[in-house]
Tab-separated table of N, CA and C in Angstrom:
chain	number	residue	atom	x	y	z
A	1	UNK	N	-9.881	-33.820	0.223
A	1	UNK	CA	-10.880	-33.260	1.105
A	1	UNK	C	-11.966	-34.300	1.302
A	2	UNK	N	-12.539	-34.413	2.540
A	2	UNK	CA	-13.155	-35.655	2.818
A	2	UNK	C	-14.714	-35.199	2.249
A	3	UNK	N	-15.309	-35.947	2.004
A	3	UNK	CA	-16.922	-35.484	1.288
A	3	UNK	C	-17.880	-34.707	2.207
A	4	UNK	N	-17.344	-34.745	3.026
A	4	UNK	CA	-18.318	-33.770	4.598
A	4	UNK	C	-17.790	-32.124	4.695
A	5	UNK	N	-16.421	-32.177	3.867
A	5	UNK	CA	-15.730	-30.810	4.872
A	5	UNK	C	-16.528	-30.300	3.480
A	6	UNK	N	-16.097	-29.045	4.053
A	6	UNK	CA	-16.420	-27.269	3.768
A	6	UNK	C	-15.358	-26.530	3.636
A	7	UNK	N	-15.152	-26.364	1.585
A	7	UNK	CA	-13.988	-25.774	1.853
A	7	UNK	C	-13.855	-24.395	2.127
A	8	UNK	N	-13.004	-24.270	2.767
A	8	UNK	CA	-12.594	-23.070	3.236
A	8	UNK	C	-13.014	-21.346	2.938
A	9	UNK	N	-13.351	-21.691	1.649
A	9	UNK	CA	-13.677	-20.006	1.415
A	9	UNK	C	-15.474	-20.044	0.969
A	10	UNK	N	-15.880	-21.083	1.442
A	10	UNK	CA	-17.152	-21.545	1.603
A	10	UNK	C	-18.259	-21.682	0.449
A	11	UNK	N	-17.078	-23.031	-0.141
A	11	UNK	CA	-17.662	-23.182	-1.172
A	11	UNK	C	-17.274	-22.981	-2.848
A	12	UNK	N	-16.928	-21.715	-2.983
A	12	UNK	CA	-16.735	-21.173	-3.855
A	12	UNK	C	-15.073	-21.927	-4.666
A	13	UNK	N	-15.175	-22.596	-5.990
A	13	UNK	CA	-14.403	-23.251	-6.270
A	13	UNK	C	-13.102	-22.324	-7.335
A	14	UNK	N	-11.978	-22.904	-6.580
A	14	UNK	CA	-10.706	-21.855	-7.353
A	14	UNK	C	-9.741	-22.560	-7.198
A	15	UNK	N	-8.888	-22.172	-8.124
A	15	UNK	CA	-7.531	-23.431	-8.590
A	15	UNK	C	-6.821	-23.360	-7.482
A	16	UNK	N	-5.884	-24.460	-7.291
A	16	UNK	CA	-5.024	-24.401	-5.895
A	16	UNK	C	-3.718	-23.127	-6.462
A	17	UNK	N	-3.839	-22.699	-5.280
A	17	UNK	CA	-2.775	-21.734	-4.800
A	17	UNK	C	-3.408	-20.408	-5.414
A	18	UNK	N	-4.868	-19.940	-6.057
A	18	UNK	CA	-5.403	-18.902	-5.922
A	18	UNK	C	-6.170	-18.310	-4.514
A	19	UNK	N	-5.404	-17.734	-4.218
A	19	UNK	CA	-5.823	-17.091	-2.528
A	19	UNK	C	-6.981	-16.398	-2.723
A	20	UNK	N	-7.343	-15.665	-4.159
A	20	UNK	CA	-8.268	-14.584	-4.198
A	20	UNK	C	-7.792	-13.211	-4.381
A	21	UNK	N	-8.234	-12.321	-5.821
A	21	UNK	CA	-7.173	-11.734	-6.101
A	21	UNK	C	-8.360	-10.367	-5.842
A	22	UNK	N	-8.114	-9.126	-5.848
A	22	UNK	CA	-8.667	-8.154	-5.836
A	22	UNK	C	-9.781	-7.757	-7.253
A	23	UNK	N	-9.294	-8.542	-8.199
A	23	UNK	CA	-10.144	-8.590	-9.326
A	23	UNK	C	-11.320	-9.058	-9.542
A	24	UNK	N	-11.337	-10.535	-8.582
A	24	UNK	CA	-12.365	-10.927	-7.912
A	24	UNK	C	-13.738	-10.543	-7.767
A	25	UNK	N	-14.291	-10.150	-8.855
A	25	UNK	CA	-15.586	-9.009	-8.071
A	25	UNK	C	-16.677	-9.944	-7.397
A	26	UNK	N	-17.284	-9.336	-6.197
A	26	UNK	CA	-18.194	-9.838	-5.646
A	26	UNK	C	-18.147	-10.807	-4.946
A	27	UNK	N	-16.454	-10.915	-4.205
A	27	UNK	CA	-16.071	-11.954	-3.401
A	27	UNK	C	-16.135	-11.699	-2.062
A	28	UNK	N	-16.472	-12.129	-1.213
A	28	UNK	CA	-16.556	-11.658	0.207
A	28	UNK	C	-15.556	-11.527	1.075
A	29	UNK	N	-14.790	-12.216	0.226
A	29	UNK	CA	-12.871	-12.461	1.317
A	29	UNK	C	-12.546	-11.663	0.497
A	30	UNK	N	-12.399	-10.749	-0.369
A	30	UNK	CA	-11.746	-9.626	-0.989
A	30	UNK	C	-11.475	-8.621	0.149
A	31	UNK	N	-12.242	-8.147	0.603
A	31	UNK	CA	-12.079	-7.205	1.873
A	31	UNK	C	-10.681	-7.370	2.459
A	32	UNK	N	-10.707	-8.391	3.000
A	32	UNK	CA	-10.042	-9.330	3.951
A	32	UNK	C	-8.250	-9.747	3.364
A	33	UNK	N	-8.717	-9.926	2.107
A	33	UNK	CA	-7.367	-10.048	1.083
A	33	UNK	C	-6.804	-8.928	0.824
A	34	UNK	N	-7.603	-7.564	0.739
A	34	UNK	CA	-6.632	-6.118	1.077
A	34	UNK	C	-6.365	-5.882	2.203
A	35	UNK	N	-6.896	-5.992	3.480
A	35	UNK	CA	-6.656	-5.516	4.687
A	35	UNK	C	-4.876	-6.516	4.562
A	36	UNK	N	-5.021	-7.169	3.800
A	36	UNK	CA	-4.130	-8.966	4.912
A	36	UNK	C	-2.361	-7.672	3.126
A	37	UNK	N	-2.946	-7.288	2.386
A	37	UNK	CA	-2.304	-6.878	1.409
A	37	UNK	C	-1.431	-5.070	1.446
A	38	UNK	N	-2.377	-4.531	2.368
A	38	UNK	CA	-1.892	-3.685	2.936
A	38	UNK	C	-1.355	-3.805	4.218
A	39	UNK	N	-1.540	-4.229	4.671
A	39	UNK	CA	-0.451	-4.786	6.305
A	39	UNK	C	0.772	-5.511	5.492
A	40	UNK	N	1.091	-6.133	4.744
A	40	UNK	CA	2.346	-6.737	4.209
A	40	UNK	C	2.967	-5.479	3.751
A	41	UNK	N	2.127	-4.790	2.914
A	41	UNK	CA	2.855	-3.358	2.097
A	41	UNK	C	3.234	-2.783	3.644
A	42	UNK	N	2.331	-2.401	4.820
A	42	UNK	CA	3.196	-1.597	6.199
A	42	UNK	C	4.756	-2.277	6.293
A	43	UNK	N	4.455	-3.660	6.683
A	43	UNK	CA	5.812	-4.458	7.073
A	43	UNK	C	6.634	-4.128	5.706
A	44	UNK	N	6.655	-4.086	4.364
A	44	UNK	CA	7.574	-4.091	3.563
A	44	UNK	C	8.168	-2.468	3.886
A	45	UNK	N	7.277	-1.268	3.639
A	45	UNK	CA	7.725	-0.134	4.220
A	45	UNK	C	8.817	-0.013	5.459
A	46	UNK	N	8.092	-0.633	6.510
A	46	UNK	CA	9.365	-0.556	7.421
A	46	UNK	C	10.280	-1.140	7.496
A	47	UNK	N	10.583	-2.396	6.889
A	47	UNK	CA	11.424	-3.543	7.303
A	47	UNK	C	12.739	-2.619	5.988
A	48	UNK	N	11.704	-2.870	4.506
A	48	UNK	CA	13.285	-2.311	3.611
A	48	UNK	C	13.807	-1.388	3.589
A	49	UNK	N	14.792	-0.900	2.397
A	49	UNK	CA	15.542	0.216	2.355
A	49	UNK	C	15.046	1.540	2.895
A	50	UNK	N	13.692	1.338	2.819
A	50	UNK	CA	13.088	2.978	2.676
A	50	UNK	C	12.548	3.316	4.100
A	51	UNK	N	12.297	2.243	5.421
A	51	UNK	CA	11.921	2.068	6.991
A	51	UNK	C	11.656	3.353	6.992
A	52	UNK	N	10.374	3.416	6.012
A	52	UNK	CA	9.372	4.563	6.280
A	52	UNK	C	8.342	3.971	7.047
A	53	UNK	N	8.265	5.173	8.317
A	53	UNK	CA	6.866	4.970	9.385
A	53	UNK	C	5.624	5.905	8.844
A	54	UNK	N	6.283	7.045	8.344
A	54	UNK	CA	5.501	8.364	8.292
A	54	UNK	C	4.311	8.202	7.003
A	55	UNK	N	4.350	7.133	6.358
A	55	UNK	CA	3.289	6.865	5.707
A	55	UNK	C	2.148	5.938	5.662
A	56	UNK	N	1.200	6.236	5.483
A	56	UNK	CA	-0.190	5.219	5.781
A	56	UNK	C	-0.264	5.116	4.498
A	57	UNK	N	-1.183	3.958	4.636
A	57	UNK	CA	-2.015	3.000	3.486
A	57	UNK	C	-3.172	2.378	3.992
A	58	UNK	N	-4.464	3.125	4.125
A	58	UNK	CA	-6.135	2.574	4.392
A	58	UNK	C	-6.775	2.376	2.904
A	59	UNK	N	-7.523	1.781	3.535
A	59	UNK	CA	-8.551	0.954	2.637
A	59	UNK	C	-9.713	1.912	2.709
A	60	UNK	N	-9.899	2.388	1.611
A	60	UNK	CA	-11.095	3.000	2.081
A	60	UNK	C	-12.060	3.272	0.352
A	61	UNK	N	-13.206	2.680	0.640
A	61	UNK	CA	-14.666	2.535	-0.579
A	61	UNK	C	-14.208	1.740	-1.919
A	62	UNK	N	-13.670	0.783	-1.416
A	62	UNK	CA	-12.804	-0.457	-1.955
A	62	UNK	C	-11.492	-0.447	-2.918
A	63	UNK	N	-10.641	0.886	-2.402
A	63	UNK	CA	-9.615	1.281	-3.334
A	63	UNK	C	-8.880	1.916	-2.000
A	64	UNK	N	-7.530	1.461	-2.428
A	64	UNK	CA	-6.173	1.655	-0.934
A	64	UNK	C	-5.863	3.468	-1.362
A	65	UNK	N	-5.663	3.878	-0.275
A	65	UNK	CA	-5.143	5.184	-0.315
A	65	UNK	C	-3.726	5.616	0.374
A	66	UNK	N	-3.027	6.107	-0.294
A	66	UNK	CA	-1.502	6.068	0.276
A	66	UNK	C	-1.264	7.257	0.780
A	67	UNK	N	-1.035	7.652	1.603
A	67	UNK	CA	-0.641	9.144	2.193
A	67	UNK	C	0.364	9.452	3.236
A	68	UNK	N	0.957	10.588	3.080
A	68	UNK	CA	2.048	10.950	3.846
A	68	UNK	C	3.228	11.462	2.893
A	69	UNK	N	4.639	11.705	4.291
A	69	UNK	CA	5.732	12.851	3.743
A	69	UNK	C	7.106	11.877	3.734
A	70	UNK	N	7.870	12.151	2.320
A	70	UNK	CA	8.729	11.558	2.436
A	70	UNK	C	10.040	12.135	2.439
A	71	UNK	N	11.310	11.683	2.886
A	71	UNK	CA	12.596	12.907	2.788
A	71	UNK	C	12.669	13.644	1.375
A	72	UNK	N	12.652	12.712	0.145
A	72	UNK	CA	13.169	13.052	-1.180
A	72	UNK	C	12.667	12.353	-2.099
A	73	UNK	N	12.677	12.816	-3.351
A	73	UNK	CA	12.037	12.426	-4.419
A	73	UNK	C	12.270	10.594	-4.878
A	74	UNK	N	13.890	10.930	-4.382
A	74	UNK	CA	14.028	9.240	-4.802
A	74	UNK	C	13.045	8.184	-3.877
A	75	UNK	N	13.182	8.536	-2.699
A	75	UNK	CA	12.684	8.129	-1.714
A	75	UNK	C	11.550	7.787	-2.242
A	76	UNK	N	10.531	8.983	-2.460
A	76	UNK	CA	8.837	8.716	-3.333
A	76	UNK	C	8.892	7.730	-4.554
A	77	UNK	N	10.074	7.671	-5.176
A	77	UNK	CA	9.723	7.193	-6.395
A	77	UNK	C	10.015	5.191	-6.095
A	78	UNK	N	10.862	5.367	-4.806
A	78	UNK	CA	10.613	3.941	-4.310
A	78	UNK	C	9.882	3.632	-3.843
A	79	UNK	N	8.887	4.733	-2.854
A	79	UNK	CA	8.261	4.211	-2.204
A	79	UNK	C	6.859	3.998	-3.295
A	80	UNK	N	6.950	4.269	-4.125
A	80	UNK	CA	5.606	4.620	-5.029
A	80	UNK	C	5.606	3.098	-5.982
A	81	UNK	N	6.932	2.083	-6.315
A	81	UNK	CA	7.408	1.145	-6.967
A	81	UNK	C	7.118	0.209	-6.337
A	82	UNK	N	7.471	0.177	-4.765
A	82	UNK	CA	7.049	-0.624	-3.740
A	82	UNK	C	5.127	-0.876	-3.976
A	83	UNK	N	4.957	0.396	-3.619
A	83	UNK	CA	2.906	0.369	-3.405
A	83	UNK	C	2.753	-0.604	-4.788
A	84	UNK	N	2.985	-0.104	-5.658
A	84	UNK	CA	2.821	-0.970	-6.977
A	84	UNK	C	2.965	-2.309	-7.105
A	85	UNK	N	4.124	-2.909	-6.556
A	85	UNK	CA	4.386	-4.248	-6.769
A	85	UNK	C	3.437	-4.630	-5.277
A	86	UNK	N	3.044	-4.234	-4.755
A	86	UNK	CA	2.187	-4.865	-3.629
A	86	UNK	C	1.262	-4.959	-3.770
A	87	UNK	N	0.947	-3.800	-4.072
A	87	UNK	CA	-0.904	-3.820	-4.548
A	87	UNK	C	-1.306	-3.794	-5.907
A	88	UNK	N	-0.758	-4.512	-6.611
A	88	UNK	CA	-1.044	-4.766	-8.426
A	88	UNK	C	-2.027	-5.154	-8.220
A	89	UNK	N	-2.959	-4.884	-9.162
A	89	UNK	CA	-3.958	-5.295	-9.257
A	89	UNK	C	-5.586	-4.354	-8.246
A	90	UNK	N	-5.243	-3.390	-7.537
A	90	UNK	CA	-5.836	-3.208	-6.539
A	90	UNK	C	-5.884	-1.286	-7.404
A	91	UNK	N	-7.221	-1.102	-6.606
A	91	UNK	CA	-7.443	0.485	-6.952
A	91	UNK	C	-5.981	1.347	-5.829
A	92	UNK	N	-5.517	1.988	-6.369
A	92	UNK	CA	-4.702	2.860	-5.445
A	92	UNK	C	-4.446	4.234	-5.881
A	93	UNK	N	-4.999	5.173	-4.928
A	93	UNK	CA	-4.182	6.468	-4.673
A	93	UNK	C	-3.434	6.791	-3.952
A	94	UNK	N	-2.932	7.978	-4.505
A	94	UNK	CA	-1.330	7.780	-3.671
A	94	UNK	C	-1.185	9.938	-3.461
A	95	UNK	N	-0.840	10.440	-2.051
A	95	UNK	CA	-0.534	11.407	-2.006
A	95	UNK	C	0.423	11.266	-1.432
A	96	UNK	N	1.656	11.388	-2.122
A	96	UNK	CA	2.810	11.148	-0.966
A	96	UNK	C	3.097	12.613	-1.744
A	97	UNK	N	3.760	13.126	-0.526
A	97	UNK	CA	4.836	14.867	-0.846
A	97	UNK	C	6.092	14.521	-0.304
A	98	UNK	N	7.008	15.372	-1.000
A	98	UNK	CA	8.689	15.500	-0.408
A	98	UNK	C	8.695	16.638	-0.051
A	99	UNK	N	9.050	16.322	1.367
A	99	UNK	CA	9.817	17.481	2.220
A	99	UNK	C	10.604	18.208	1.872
A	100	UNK	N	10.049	19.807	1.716
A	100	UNK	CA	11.651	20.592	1.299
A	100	UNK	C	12.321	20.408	2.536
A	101	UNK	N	13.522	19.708	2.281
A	101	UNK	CA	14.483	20.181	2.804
A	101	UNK	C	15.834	20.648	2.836
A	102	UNK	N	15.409	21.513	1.594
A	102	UNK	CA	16.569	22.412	1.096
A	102	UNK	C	16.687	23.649	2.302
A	103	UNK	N	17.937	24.254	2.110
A	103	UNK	CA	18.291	25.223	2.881
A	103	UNK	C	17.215	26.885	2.446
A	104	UNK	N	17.108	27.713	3.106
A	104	UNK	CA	16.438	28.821	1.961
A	104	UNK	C	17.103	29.476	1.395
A	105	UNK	N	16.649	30.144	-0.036
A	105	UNK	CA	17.404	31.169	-0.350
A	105	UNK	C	17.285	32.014	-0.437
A	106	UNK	N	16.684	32.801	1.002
A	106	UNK	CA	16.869	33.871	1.015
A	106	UNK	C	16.583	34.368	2.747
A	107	UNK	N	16.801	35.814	3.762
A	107	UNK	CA	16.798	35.424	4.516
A	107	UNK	C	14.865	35.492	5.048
A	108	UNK	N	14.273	35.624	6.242
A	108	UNK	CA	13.144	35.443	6.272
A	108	UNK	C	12.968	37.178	6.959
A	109	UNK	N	11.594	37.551	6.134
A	109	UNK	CA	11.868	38.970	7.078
A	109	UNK	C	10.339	38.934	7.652
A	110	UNK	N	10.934	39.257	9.172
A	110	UNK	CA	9.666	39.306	10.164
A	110	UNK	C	9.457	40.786	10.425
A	111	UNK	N	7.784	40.729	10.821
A	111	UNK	CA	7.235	42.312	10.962
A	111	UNK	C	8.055	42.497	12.160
């Protein structure tokens, strides 16, 4: 780096190949490092096995919130393994529900 530049995260000195981790307290690109951490977790949702749309993940009072409906339990318990390995390190709640979609057992009686 030439003696004039400005590095990049302005200033603030960190080993190469630390991007800035959520642990970080009181970093100003933290924000910025969940927004950039939850958009990868969207693309991993849709792209793998599980090309779930029906669930969100916002950022919200500096801890990710996971919400939405999934077909089945296995389904949740991947999709819940996934949030984890993405956002380690990061505050997260998580409301995901499984859809009954069992048949009923019994019939329905209308007035």
């Amino acid at each position: 780096m030439s003696p004039f530049a400005q590095p990049a995260n302005g200033g603030a000195d960190r080993p190469a190949g630390d991007a800035g981790h959520a642990g970080d307290a009181g970093d100003a690109g933290d924000a910025g490092n969940i927004e950039y951490r939850v958009a990868h977790l969207h693309d991993r949702l849709a792209a793998e096995e599980l090309a779930e749309l029906g669930v969100r993940a916002e950022v919200r009072a500096g801890s990710v919130v996971v919400t939405g409906t999934v077909p089945s339990a296995e389904c949740r318990e991947t999709l819940l393994r996934t949030v984890h390995e993405e956002l380690a390190g990061l505050a997260v709640h998580t409301d995901v529900q499984v859809a009954e979609t069992a048949s009923p057992d019994h019939a329905e009686d209308l007035p």
